[in-house]
Amino acid sequence: MENLKQKIQEAVNLYKSGSLIICEEFTKNLIKMNPEVVFLHNLLGMALSAQGRTEEAVKSYNKGIEIDPNFAIIYNNLALIYYNRRSIGLSFQSNIEKAEELFKKSLKINPQFPEPNTNLGNLYSFIGKNNKSINYHKLAISADPKYYYSYLNIANVYVSIGNFDEAKKYL
């Protein structure tokens, strides 16, 4: 088990360093030996998505969901594909609705997870639902006050609606 943790950390380090193709191959080999480790399917999805290979990323994320439907981060990462409108064959509105559904699924599993809160806040800001956006960014900040993206994101919403004093507070 310790060896697997070390290998997974090595795969994560490859991803973080931007060695996406090497990370992909390394992670695929780990999956062959450990097909039931949902984290690996998530990591593979991230590596594929970062390479613009969204259809393959979606398959990897969905495989991870089959293994563990309670792994919150995987719904967030899958939602990002739809939110960024890189999915194949869906309309703009369908992509937004699917992303919203998946972010909410992630939050249902773990409401204290800052990433889907701020990502959902960004989605609402994008479609002009600024009050909802602000609420989700605030939830992200309360979930993790050190997650600085939420401060920048909420400040951007306040700037977009002309409330510069509030924006300054968060910046």
PDB file of C-alpha atoms in Angstrom:
ATOM      1  CA  MET A   1       0.000   0.000   0.000  1.00  0.00           C
ATOM      2  CA  GLU A   2       2.818   2.418   0.829  1.00  0.00           C
ATOM      3  CA  ASN A   3       4.368   1.705  -2.571  1.00  0.00           C
ATOM      4  CA  LEU A   4       1.044   2.544  -4.269  1.00  0.00           C
ATOM      5  CA  LYS A   5       0.859   5.852  -2.377  1.00  0.00           C
ATOM      6  CA  GLN A   6       4.366   6.690  -3.569  1.00  0.00           C
ATOM      7  CA  LYS A   7       3.475   5.809  -7.158  1.00  0.00           C
ATOM      8  CA  ILE A   8       0.309   7.903  -6.989  1.00  0.00           C
ATOM      9  CA  GLN A   9       2.304  10.839  -5.630  1.00  0.00           C
ATOM     10  CA  GLU A  10       4.763  10.396  -8.497  1.00  0.00           C
ATOM     11  CA  ALA A  11       1.846  10.534 -10.970  1.00  0.00           C
ATOM     12  CA  VAL A  12       0.475  13.669  -9.278  1.00  0.00           C
ATOM     13  CA  ASN A  13       3.909  15.286  -9.452  1.00  0.00           C
ATOM     14  CA  LEU A  14       4.086  14.512 -13.169  1.00  0.00           C
ATOM     15  CA  TYR A  15       0.711  16.175 -13.651  1.00  0.00           C
ATOM     16  CA  LYS A  16       1.692  19.232 -11.616  1.00  0.00           C
ATOM     17  CA  SER A  17       4.946  19.590 -13.559  1.00  0.00           C
ATOM     18  CA  GLY A  18       3.036  19.665 -16.843  1.00  0.00           C
ATOM     19  CA  SER A  19       4.396  16.317 -18.051  1.00  0.00           C
ATOM     20  CA  LEU A  20       0.918  15.358 -19.182  1.00  0.00           C
ATOM     21  CA  ILE A  21       1.761  12.604 -21.663  1.00  0.00           C
ATOM     22  CA  ILE A  22       4.125  10.921 -19.211  1.00  0.00           C
ATOM     23  CA  CYS A  23       1.536  11.344 -16.446  1.00  0.00           C
ATOM     24  CA  GLU A  24      -1.111   9.804 -18.692  1.00  0.00           C
ATOM     25  CA  GLU A  25       0.975   6.708 -19.474  1.00  0.00           C
ATOM     26  CA  PHE A  26       2.171   6.336 -15.881  1.00  0.00           C
ATOM     27  CA  THR A  27      -1.402   6.619 -14.580  1.00  0.00           C
ATOM     28  CA  LYS A  28      -2.737   4.153 -17.158  1.00  0.00           C
ATOM     29  CA  ASN A  29      -0.155   1.627 -15.961  1.00  0.00           C
ATOM     30  CA  LEU A  30      -1.177   2.214 -12.360  1.00  0.00           C
ATOM     31  CA  ILE A  31      -4.824   1.711 -13.332  1.00  0.00           C
ATOM     32  CA  LYS A  32      -3.951  -1.632 -14.966  1.00  0.00           C
ATOM     33  CA  MET A  33      -2.554  -2.789 -11.623  1.00  0.00           C
ATOM     34  CA  ASN A  34      -5.185  -1.003  -9.474  1.00  0.00           C
ATOM     35  CA  PRO A  35      -8.374  -0.661 -11.531  1.00  0.00           C
ATOM     36  CA  GLU A  36     -10.586   0.105  -8.533  1.00  0.00           C
ATOM     37  CA  VAL A  37      -8.687   3.192  -7.323  1.00  0.00           C
ATOM     38  CA  VAL A  38     -11.021   6.032  -8.262  1.00  0.00           C
ATOM     39  CA  PHE A  39      -8.357   8.678  -7.650  1.00  0.00           C
ATOM     40  CA  LEU A  40      -6.358   7.276 -10.575  1.00  0.00           C
ATOM     41  CA  HIS A  41      -9.317   7.559 -12.952  1.00  0.00           C
ATOM     42  CA  ASN A  42      -9.780  11.149 -11.819  1.00  0.00           C
ATOM     43  CA  LEU A  43      -6.099  11.932 -12.348  1.00  0.00           C
ATOM     44  CA  LEU A  44      -6.169  10.333 -15.794  1.00  0.00           C
ATOM     45  CA  GLY A  45      -9.232  12.422 -16.644  1.00  0.00           C
ATOM     46  CA  MET A  46      -7.399  15.560 -15.561  1.00  0.00           C
ATOM     47  CA  ALA A  47      -4.347  14.700 -17.666  1.00  0.00           C
ATOM     48  CA  LEU A  48      -6.493  13.947 -20.709  1.00  0.00           C
ATOM     49  CA  SER A  49      -8.590  17.069 -20.258  1.00  0.00           C
ATOM     50  CA  ALA A  50      -5.463  19.225 -19.971  1.00  0.00           C
ATOM     51  CA  GLN A  51      -4.375  17.804 -23.332  1.00  0.00           C
ATOM     52  CA  GLY A  52      -7.717  18.765 -24.886  1.00  0.00           C
ATOM     53  CA  ARG A  53      -8.824  15.145 -25.161  1.00  0.00           C
ATOM     54  CA  THR A  54     -12.212  15.754 -23.601  1.00  0.00           C
ATOM     55  CA  GLU A  55     -14.080  12.677 -24.849  1.00  0.00           C
ATOM     56  CA  GLU A  56     -11.430  10.414 -23.322  1.00  0.00           C
ATOM     57  CA  ALA A  57     -11.421  12.507 -20.139  1.00  0.00           C
ATOM     58  CA  VAL A  58     -15.199  12.163 -19.822  1.00  0.00           C
ATOM     59  CA  LYS A  59     -14.876   8.371 -20.163  1.00  0.00           C
ATOM     60  CA  SER A  60     -12.210   8.283 -17.474  1.00  0.00           C
ATOM     61  CA  TYR A  61     -14.271  10.414 -15.096  1.00  0.00           C
ATOM     62  CA  ASN A  62     -17.371   8.291 -15.743  1.00  0.00           C
ATOM     63  CA  LYS A  63     -15.384   5.118 -15.038  1.00  0.00           C
ATOM     64  CA  GLY A  64     -14.309   6.643 -11.733  1.00  0.00           C
ATOM     65  CA  ILE A  65     -17.928   7.501 -10.905  1.00  0.00           C
ATOM     66  CA  GLU A  66     -18.907   3.877 -11.600  1.00  0.00           C
ATOM     67  CA  ILE A  67     -16.261   2.746  -9.106  1.00  0.00           C
ATOM     68  CA  ASP A  68     -17.145   5.285  -6.407  1.00  0.00           C
ATOM     69  CA  PRO A  69     -20.174   7.518  -6.949  1.00  0.00           C
ATOM     70  CA  ASN A  70     -19.303   9.400  -3.739  1.00  0.00           C
ATOM     71  CA  PHE A  71     -15.941  10.791  -4.868  1.00  0.00           C
ATOM     72  CA  ALA A  72     -16.839  14.486  -4.908  1.00  0.00           C
ATOM     73  CA  ILE A  73     -13.870  15.914  -6.834  1.00  0.00           C
ATOM     74  CA  ILE A  74     -14.549  13.809  -9.913  1.00  0.00           C
ATOM     75  CA  TYR A  75     -17.966  15.475 -10.414  1.00  0.00           C
ATOM     76  CA  ASN A  76     -16.310  18.887 -10.137  1.00  0.00           C
ATOM     77  CA  ASN A  77     -13.696  17.980 -12.733  1.00  0.00           C
ATOM     78  CA  LEU A  78     -16.272  16.511 -15.091  1.00  0.00           C
ATOM     79  CA  ALA A  79     -18.418  19.631 -14.633  1.00  0.00           C
ATOM     80  CA  LEU A  80     -15.487  21.799 -15.694  1.00  0.00           C
ATOM     81  CA  ILE A  81     -15.486  20.119 -19.102  1.00  0.00           C
ATOM     82  CA  TYR A  82     -19.139  21.025 -19.625  1.00  0.00           C
ATOM     83  CA  TYR A  83     -18.713  24.501 -18.157  1.00  0.00           C
ATOM     84  CA  ASN A  84     -15.822  25.204 -20.499  1.00  0.00           C
ATOM     85  CA  ARG A  85     -18.149  24.058 -23.307  1.00  0.00           C
ATOM     86  CA  ARG A  86     -15.648  21.596 -24.645  1.00  0.00           C
ATOM     87  CA  SER A  87     -18.020  18.663 -24.668  1.00  0.00           C
ATOM     88  CA  ILE A  88     -19.040  17.257 -27.986  1.00  0.00           C
ATOM     89  CA  GLY A  89     -22.580  17.403 -29.284  1.00  0.00           C
ATOM     90  CA  LEU A  90     -24.309  19.541 -26.642  1.00  0.00           C
ATOM     91  CA  SER A  91     -25.754  23.015 -27.007  1.00  0.00           C
ATOM     92  CA  PHE A  92     -24.467  25.912 -24.933  1.00  0.00           C
ATOM     93  CA  GLN A  93     -27.525  25.749 -22.647  1.00  0.00           C
ATOM     94  CA  SER A  94     -27.212  21.983 -22.220  1.00  0.00           C
ATOM     95  CA  ASN A  95     -23.546  22.328 -21.302  1.00  0.00           C
ATOM     96  CA  ILE A  96     -24.350  24.958 -18.660  1.00  0.00           C
ATOM     97  CA  GLU A  97     -27.173  22.838 -17.217  1.00  0.00           C
ATOM     98  CA  LYS A  98     -24.992  19.721 -17.109  1.00  0.00           C
ATOM     99  CA  ALA A  99     -22.135  21.617 -15.448  1.00  0.00           C
ATOM    100  CA  GLU A 100     -24.513  23.078 -12.849  1.00  0.00           C
ATOM    101  CA  GLU A 101     -25.926  19.618 -12.112  1.00  0.00           C
ATOM    102  CA  LEU A 102     -22.457  18.114 -11.677  1.00  0.00           C
ATOM    103  CA  PHE A 103     -21.126  20.945  -9.479  1.00  0.00           C
ATOM    104  CA  LYS A 104     -24.202  20.535  -7.277  1.00  0.00           C
ATOM    105  CA  LYS A 105     -23.676  16.762  -7.141  1.00  0.00           C
ATOM    106  CA  SER A 106     -20.122  17.352  -5.946  1.00  0.00           C
ATOM    107  CA  LEU A 107     -21.412  19.741  -3.271  1.00  0.00           C
ATOM    108  CA  LYS A 108     -24.131  17.348  -2.184  1.00  0.00           C
ATOM    109  CA  ILE A 109     -21.424  14.800  -1.444  1.00  0.00           C
ATOM    110  CA  ASN A 110     -19.119  17.335   0.221  1.00  0.00           C
ATOM    111  CA  PRO A 111     -20.588  20.806   0.889  1.00  0.00           C
ATOM    112  CA  GLN A 112     -17.318  21.947   2.468  1.00  0.00           C
ATOM    113  CA  PHE A 113     -15.403  21.514  -0.761  1.00  0.00           C
ATOM    114  CA  PRO A 114     -14.292  24.982  -1.976  1.00  0.00           C
ATOM    115  CA  GLU A 115     -13.604  24.197  -5.644  1.00  0.00           C
ATOM    116  CA  PRO A 116     -17.128  23.294  -6.768  1.00  0.00           C
ATOM    117  CA  ASN A 117     -18.529  26.172  -4.700  1.00  0.00           C
ATOM    118  CA  THR A 118     -16.357  28.743  -6.459  1.00  0.00           C
ATOM    119  CA  ASN A 119     -16.746  26.998  -9.826  1.00  0.00           C
ATOM    120  CA  LEU A 120     -20.522  27.128  -9.447  1.00  0.00           C
ATOM    121  CA  GLY A 121     -20.136  30.777  -8.467  1.00  0.00           C
ATOM    122  CA  ASN A 122     -18.216  31.368 -11.701  1.00  0.00           C
ATOM    123  CA  LEU A 123     -20.896  29.603 -13.709  1.00  0.00           C
ATOM    124  CA  TYR A 124     -23.621  31.784 -12.170  1.00  0.00           C
ATOM    125  CA  SER A 125     -21.586  34.913 -12.792  1.00  0.00           C
ATOM    126  CA  PHE A 126     -21.112  33.857 -16.417  1.00  0.00           C
ATOM    127  CA  ILE A 127     -24.878  33.547 -16.954  1.00  0.00           C
ATOM    128  CA  GLY A 128     -25.659  36.771 -15.091  1.00  0.00           C
ATOM    129  CA  LYS A 129     -26.928  35.347 -11.805  1.00  0.00           C
ATOM    130  CA  ASN A 130     -24.659  37.533  -9.709  1.00  0.00           C
ATOM    131  CA  ASN A 131     -26.404  37.101  -6.342  1.00  0.00           C
ATOM    132  CA  LYS A 132     -26.158  33.327  -6.627  1.00  0.00           C
ATOM    133  CA  SER A 133     -22.563  33.707  -7.734  1.00  0.00           C
ATOM    134  CA  ILE A 134     -21.669  35.794  -4.691  1.00  0.00           C
ATOM    135  CA  ASN A 135     -23.364  33.305  -2.373  1.00  0.00           C
ATOM    136  CA  TYR A 136     -21.395  30.360  -3.760  1.00  0.00           C
ATOM    137  CA  HIS A 137     -18.108  32.241  -3.591  1.00  0.00           C
ATOM    138  CA  LYS A 138     -18.855  33.075   0.037  1.00  0.00           C
ATOM    139  CA  LEU A 139     -19.558  29.397   0.695  1.00  0.00           C
ATOM    140  CA  ALA A 140     -16.202  28.540  -0.842  1.00  0.00           C
ATOM    141  CA  ILE A 141     -14.460  31.079   1.383  1.00  0.00           C
ATOM    142  CA  SER A 142     -16.188  29.748   4.497  1.00  0.00           C
ATOM    143  CA  ALA A 143     -15.281  26.183   3.487  1.00  0.00           C
ATOM    144  CA  ASP A 144     -11.616  27.103   3.083  1.00  0.00           C
ATOM    145  CA  PRO A 145     -10.518  30.653   3.942  1.00  0.00           C
ATOM    146  CA  LYS A 146      -7.105  29.919   2.377  1.00  0.00           C
ATOM    147  CA  TYR A 147      -8.553  29.044  -1.034  1.00  0.00           C
ATOM    148  CA  TYR A 148      -7.556  32.353  -2.607  1.00  0.00           C
ATOM    149  CA  TYR A 149      -9.276  31.779  -5.962  1.00  0.00           C
ATOM    150  CA  SER A 150     -12.610  32.401  -4.261  1.00  0.00           C
ATOM    151  CA  TYR A 151     -11.512  35.863  -3.131  1.00  0.00           C
ATOM    152  CA  LEU A 152     -10.437  36.808  -6.631  1.00  0.00           C
ATOM    153  CA  ASN A 153     -13.600  35.361  -8.150  1.00  0.00           C
ATOM    154  CA  ILE A 154     -15.969  37.146  -5.779  1.00  0.00           C
ATOM    155  CA  ALA A 155     -14.046  40.394  -6.286  1.00  0.00           C
ATOM    156  CA  ASN A 156     -14.497  39.986 -10.049  1.00  0.00           C
ATOM    157  CA  VAL A 157     -18.258  39.610  -9.584  1.00  0.00           C
ATOM    158  CA  TYR A 158     -18.392  42.747  -7.463  1.00  0.00           C
ATOM    159  CA  VAL A 159     -16.356  44.652 -10.061  1.00  0.00           C
ATOM    160  CA  SER A 160     -18.708  43.460 -12.815  1.00  0.00           C
ATOM    161  CA  ILE A 161     -21.718  44.874 -10.955  1.00  0.00           C
ATOM    162  CA  GLY A 162     -19.914  48.100 -10.056  1.00  0.00           C
ATOM    163  CA  ASN A 163     -19.521  47.462  -6.325  1.00  0.00           C
ATOM    164  CA  PHE A 164     -15.854  48.399  -6.062  1.00  0.00           C
ATOM    165  CA  ASP A 165     -15.846  48.785  -2.276  1.00  0.00           C
ATOM    166  CA  GLU A 166     -16.874  45.160  -1.798  1.00  0.00           C
ATOM    167  CA  ALA A 167     -14.385  44.067  -4.462  1.00  0.00           C
ATOM    168  CA  LYS A 168     -11.590  45.807  -2.549  1.00  0.00           C
ATOM    169  CA  LYS A 169     -12.545  43.987   0.658  1.00  0.00           C
ATOM    170  CA  TYR A 170     -12.065  40.603  -0.997  1.00  0.00           C
ATOM    171  CA  LEU A 171      -8.932  41.578  -2.863  1.00  0.00           C
TER     172      LEU A 171
END
